[in-house]
CSV table of C-alpha atoms in Angstrom, one decimal:
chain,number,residue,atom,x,y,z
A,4,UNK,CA,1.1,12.4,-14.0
A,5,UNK,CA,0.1,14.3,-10.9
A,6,UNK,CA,-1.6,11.5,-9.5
A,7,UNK,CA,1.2,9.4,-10.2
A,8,UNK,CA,3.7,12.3,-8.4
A,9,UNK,CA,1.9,12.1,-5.4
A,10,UNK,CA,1.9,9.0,-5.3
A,11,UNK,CA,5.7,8.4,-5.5
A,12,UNK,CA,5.8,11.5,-3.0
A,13,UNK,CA,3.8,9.1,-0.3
A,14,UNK,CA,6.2,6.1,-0.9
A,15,UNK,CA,9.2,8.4,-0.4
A,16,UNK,CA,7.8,9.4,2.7
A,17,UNK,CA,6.1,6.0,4.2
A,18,UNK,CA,9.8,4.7,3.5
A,19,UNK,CA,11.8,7.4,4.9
A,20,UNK,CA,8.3,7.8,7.1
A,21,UNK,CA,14.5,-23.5,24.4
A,22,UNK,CA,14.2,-26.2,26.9
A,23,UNK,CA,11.9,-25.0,29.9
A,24,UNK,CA,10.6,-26.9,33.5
A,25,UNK,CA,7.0,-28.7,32.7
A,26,UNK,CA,4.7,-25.9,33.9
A,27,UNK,CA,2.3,-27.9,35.8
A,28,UNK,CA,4.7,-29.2,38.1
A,29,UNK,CA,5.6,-25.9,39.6
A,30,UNK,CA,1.9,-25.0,39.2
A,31,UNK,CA,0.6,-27.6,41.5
A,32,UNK,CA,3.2,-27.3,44.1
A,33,UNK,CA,1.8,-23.4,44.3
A,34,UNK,CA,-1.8,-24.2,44.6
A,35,UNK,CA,-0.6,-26.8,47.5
A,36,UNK,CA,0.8,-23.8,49.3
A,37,UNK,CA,-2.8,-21.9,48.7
A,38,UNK,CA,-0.7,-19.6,46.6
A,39,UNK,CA,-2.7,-17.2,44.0
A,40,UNK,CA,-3.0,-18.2,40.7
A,41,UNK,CA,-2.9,-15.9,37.4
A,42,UNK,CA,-6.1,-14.3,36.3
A,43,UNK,CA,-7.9,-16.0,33.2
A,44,UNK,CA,-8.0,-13.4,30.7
A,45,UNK,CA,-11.0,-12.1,30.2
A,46,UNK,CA,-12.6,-13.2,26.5
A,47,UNK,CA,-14.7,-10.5,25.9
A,48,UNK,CA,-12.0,-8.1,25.8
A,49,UNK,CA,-8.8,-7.3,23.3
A,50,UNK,CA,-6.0,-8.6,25.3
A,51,UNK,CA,-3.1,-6.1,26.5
A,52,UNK,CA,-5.8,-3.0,25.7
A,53,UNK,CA,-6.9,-1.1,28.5
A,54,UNK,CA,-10.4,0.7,28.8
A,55,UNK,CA,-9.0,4.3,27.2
A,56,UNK,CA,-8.4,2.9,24.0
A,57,UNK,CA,-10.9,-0.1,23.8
A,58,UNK,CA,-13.5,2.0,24.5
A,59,UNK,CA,-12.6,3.6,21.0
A,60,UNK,CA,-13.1,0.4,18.8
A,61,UNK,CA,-16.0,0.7,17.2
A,62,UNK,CA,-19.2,-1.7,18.8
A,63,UNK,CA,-19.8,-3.3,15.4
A,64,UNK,CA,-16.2,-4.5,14.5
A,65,UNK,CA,-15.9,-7.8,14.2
A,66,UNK,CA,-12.0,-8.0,13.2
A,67,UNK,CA,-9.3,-6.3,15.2
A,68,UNK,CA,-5.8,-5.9,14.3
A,69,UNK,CA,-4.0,-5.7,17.5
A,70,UNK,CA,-0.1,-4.5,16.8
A,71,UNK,CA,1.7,-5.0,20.0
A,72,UNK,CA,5.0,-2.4,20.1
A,73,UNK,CA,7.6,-4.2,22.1
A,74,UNK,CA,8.3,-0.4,23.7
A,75,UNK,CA,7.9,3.3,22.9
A,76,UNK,CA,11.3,3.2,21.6
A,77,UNK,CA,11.5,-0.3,19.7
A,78,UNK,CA,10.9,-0.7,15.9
A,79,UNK,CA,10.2,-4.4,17.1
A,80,UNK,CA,6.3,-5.7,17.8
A,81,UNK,CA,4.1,-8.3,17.3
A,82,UNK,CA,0.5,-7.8,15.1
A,83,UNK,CA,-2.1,-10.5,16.3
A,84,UNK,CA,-5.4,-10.7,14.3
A,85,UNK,CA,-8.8,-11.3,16.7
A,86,UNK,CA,-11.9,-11.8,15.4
A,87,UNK,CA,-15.0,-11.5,17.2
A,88,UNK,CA,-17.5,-14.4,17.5
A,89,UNK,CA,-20.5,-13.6,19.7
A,90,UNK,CA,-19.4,-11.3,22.5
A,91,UNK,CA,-15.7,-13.4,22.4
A,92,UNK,CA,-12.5,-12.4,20.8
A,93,UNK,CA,-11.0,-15.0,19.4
A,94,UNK,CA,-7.0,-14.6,18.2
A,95,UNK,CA,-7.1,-15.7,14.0
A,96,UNK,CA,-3.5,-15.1,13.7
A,97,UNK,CA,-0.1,-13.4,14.9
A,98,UNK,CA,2.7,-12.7,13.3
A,99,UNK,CA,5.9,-10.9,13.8
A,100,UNK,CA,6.4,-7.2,12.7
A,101,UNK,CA,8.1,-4.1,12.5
A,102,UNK,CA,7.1,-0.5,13.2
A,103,UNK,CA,8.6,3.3,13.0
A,104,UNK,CA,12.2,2.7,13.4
A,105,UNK,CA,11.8,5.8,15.9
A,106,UNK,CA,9.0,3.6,17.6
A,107,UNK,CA,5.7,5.0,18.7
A,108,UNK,CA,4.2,8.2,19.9
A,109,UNK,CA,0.5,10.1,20.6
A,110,UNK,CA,1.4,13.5,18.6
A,111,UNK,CA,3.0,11.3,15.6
A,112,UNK,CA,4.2,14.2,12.7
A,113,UNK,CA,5.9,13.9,9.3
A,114,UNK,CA,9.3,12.6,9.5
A,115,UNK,CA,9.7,12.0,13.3
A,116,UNK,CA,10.1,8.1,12.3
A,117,UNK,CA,7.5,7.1,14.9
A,118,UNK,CA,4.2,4.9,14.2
A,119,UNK,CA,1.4,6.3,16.1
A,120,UNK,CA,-0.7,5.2,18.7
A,121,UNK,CA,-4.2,4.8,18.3
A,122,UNK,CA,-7.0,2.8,16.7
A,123,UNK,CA,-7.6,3.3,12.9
A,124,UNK,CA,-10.3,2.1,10.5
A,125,UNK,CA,-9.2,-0.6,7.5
A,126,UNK,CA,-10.9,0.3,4.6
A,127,UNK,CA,-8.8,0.1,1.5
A,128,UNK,CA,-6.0,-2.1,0.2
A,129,UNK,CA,-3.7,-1.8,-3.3
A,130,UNK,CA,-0.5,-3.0,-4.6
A,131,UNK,CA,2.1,-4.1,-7.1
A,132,UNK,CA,0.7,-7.6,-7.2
A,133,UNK,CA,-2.9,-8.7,-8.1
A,134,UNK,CA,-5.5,-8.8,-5.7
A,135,UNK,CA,-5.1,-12.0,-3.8
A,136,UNK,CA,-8.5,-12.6,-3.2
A,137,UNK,CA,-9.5,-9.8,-0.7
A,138,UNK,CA,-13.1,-8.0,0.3
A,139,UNK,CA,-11.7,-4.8,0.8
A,140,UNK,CA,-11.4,-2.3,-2.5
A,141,UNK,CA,-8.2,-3.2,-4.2
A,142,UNK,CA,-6.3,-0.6,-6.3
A,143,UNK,CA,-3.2,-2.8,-8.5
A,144,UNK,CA,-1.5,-0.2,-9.8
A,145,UNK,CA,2.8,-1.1,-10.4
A,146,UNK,CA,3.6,2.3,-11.6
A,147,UNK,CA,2.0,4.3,-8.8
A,148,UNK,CA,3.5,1.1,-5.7
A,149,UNK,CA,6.9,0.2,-7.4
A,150,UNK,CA,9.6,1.8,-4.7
A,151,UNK,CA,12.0,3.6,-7.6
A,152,UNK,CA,14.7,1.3,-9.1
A,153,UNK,CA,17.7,3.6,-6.7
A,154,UNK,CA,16.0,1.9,-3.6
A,155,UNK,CA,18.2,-0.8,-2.2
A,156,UNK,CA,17.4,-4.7,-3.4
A,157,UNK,CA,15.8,-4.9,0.8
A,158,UNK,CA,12.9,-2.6,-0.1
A,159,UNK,CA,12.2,-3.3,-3.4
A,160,UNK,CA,9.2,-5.6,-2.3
A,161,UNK,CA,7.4,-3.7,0.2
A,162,UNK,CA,4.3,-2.2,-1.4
A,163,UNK,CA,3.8,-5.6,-3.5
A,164,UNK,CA,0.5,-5.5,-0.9
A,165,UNK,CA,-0.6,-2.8,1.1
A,166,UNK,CA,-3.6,-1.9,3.0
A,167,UNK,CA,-4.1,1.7,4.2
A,168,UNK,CA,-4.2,2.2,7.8
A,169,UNK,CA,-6.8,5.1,8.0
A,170,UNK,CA,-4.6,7.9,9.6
A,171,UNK,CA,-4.9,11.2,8.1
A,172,UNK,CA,-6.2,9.8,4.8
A,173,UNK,CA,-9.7,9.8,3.4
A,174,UNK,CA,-11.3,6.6,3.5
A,175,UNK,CA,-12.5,5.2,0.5
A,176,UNK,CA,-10.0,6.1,-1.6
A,177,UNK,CA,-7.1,3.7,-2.9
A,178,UNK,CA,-3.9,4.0,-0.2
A,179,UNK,CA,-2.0,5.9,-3.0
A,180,UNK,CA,-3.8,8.9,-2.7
A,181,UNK,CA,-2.0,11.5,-1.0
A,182,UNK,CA,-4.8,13.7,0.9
A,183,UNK,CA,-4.4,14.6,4.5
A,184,UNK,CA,-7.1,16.1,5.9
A,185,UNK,CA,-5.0,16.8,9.0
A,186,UNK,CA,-2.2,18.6,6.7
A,187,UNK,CA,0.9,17.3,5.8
A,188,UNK,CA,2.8,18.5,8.9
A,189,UNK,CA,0.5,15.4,10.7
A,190,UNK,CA,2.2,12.7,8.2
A,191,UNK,CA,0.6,10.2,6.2
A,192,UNK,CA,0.8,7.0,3.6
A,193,UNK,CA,0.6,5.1,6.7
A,194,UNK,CA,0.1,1.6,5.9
A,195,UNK,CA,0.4,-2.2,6.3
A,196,UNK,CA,3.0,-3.2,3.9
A,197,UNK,CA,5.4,-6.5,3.6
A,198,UNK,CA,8.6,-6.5,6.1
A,199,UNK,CA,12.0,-5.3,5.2
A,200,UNK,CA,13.5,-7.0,8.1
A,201,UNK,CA,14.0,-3.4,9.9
A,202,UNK,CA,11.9,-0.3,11.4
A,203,UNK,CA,10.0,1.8,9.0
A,204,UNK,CA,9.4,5.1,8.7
A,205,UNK,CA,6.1,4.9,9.9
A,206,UNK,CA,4.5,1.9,8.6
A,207,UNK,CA,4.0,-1.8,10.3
A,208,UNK,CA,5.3,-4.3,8.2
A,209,UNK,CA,4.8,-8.1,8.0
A,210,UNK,CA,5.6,-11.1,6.0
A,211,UNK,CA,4.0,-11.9,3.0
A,212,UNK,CA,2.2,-14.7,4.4
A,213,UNK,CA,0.9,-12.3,6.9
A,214,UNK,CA,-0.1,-10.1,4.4
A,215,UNK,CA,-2.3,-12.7,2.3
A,216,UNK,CA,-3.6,-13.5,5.3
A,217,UNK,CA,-4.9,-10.3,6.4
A,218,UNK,CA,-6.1,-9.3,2.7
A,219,UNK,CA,-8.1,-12.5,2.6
A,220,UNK,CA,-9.4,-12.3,5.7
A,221,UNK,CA,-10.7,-8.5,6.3
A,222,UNK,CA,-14.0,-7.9,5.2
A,223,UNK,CA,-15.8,-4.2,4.9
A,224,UNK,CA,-18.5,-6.1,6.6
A,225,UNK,CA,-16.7,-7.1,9.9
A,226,UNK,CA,-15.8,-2.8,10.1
A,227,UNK,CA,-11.8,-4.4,10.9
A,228,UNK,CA,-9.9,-1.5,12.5
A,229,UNK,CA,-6.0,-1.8,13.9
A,230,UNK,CA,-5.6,-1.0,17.5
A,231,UNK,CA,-1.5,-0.5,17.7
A,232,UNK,CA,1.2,1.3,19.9
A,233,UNK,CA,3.9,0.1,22.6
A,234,UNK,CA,2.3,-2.2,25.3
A,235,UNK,CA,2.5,-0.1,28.2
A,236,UNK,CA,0.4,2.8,26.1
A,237,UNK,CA,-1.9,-0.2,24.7
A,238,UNK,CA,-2.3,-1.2,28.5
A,239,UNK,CA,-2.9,1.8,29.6
């Protein structure tokens, strides 16, 4: 019961925690005029991620979560999936997603609605639904994931999958578990749930699909870790 209570304590929290010109025409009329051209990205890095927080993935990671904020303020971004194949990152996926409805900041606290900025290990993954066929640990538990029946019909879905995004948590431990190392006053139950169509308190949500994808795809052995904030902090 006091597993269970905590639990529910972190889900209460995490919650309210066309037509265009063809391109080469224009293109080849600029190189006639010896203008400069754009500068190929460079493969051996994470795209939009400058050197102060690249520098803090991990040199074994194979898998990177990149979740793009639109802008410090916006509950809108984008989450692209790279995985690493010799010394190139290669994108595996991208989906649209949601963050804190407040949107992102670098001194993120409980209940300030913002997701925060950073890079984070991806070690543990649980839910309402069975596991889908994932590496990481899996804790299905629908009693300690189920949002309580009061919740509106839009959130009643969200936990179905999760996967724990390592912020003041202890790794290893199913995503329910309400430790924080930090304290509480540093937030928590920060995770990668399915999309309510709106900001979260905290989280970064996605689509179902997304979500299969992601739990079928991240493996303990690539050491996948989630690089996310606004752009211009990602860039930066």
């Amino acid at each position: 019961m006091t597993v269970a209570a905590a639990a529910l304590g972190t889900l209460l929290a995490t919650l309210s925690a066309c037509a265009t010109p063809d391109p080469t025409h224009g293109a080849q009329g600029a190189r006639g005029r010896n203008a400069p051209t754009a500068a190929t990205p460079d493969p051996t890095r994470i795209p939009g991620v400058g050197d102060r927080l690249y520098r803090r993935i991990p040199a074994g990671s194979r898998q990177v979560l990149a979740v793009y904020g639109e802008h410090r303020d916006s509950a809108v971004s984008r989450v692209v999936l790279y995985t690493r194949q010799g010394a190139q990152w290669r994108t595996a996926g991208s989906w649209p997603a949601h963050n804190g409805r407040g949107g992102w900041t670098t001194h993120h606290h409980e209940g300030d609605q913002r997701s925060p900025v950073g890079v984070f290990t991806l070690t543990d993954a649980g839910g309402v639904l069975a596991d889908p066929g994932t590496r990481l640990p899996y804790d299905q538990d629908e009693g300690a994931y189920a949002p309580p029946a009061e919740w509106d019909e839009a959130h009643q879905h969200d936990f179905d999958y999760v996967i724990a995004i390592d912020y003041n948590r202890v790794r290893g431990t199913p995503p329910r578990d309400a430790t924080r190392p930090w304290g509480t006053d540093k937030g928590g139950g920060i995770w990668l749930h399915m999309d309510h169509r709106s900001g979260t308190s905290a989280c970064v949500s996605v689509s179902r699909k997304a979500m299969e994808v992601l739990l079928r795809t991240l493996d303990p052995a690539g050491h996948p870790v989630v690089v996310m904030g606004d752009r211009a902090t990602l860039a930066a």
